[in-house]
């Protein structure tokens, strides 16, 4: 293999985006990926297949429960799980083939070899419980939860974070009883408390059983049955299920890399320590994505990949995480950027809050999706936006307006005075921003 300017280890979101940007900058680029497809966890067993199943299960639930409200009579709605899974696999294939095409277009070599500069983008793996080893048959990680061959009678989800709630939502919609067991006092720990409260209420109303503040202490695994030992406030009991999804977080993984032998500096959780330009402590070695810790987000990894390659090319750039959005693709969706209210309070900074419910939004009413609200937190003196939190229909798309404002240190007035098309869901952002200023129109 010929010499290259940049060798990127890992072809996930950070690695493949970094490779494309490096090629655009004129660097001879090699992406080293041991898997049979590009795209990493996100494209193959994470973001893309889970969203495909979320979309399909939303259609199924709408047809079964809500179509009649719109005057659409569908008769007997039936689930064809194999077809749903086949579509999910096809969507994954479209994305992986799309990345392969981009590699060919940008003359990026997908191979094994060495380079002048190295970017480590080896990602993360699910964390396991010592007494409940994942076998992807009855005890599942996010990977196995995407390929269950039947609708579970009872799926227990250990962990009330993003992955657990998303995949739990898929199987609940398709007819499974779903119980979420979360060690912390609430689901979605660390999020804004009003968002958590609304999400908890909505998920319970949908039929999801949520057991927060509950610890899993043991497990008995049989051929087609799993019995979990759980404990809350000193009270012990058992939960019986046919499938268990272990979703208690992920940890960095250094596949094929001996950090100790290389002298590569790692943090307390096994993450690679990097500076704002994604440089490690080793010369010409960079790291990006889940392997450097922080929020484990595909779009974070992508931006880090761009920064690392631009630094290699001599650009004076660095990562800024202040405007990094996060999304939970349940229904309703949850999206956030910036600080939660309790974080602003802890800082001692004076602030103002504006809220607007989707129940008062005309477009939400026409769609029949009126659950949730938009919430802005702004500095009481300067009006600079400090936090934006949304739960409701397609807020994964709406959050970008707030992200843009954050990037330019915008204010609630900047959003409040801008004309928003009517009727649209985006008007809820305008109204919430006006609420910060004490002058909402439609509530």
Tab-separated table of C-alpha atoms in Angstrom, residues 5-6 8 16-29 102-103 105-108 302 305-306 309-310 313 315:
chain	number	residue	atom	x	y	z
A	5	UNK	CA	-0.994	11.675	4.596
A	6	UNK	CA	-3.743	10.524	6.971
A	8	UNK	CA	-8.068	6.979	10.008
A	16	UNK	CA	-15.798	8.383	7.393
A	17	UNK	CA	-16.690	12.081	7.668
A	18	UNK	CA	-13.114	12.868	8.694
A	19	UNK	CA	-11.858	10.860	5.705
A	20	UNK	CA	-14.098	12.744	3.278
A	21	UNK	CA	-13.042	16.129	4.685
A	22	UNK	CA	-9.369	15.095	4.531
A	23	UNK	CA	-9.774	14.163	0.867
A	24	UNK	CA	-11.481	17.504	0.177
A	25	UNK	CA	-8.423	19.195	1.681
A	26	UNK	CA	-6.166	17.364	-0.755
A	27	UNK	CA	-4.747	14.859	1.725
A	28	UNK	CA	-4.015	11.322	0.553
A	29	UNK	CA	-6.360	9.442	2.875
A	102	UNK	CA	-18.511	8.812	-1.312
A	103	UNK	CA	-15.186	7.057	-0.670
A	105	UNK	CA	-15.833	9.714	-5.397
A	106	UNK	CA	-13.250	11.297	-3.078
A	107	UNK	CA	-10.539	8.724	-3.927
A	108	UNK	CA	-10.306	7.463	-0.337
A	302	UNK	CA	-18.629	13.884	12.644
A	305	UNK	CA	-13.582	14.277	12.470
A	306	UNK	CA	-13.768	17.492	10.458
A	309	UNK	CA	-8.525	16.641	9.543
A	310	UNK	CA	-8.548	20.424	9.199
A	313	UNK	CA	-4.160	20.315	6.978
A	315	UNK	CA	-6.163	25.108	9.719
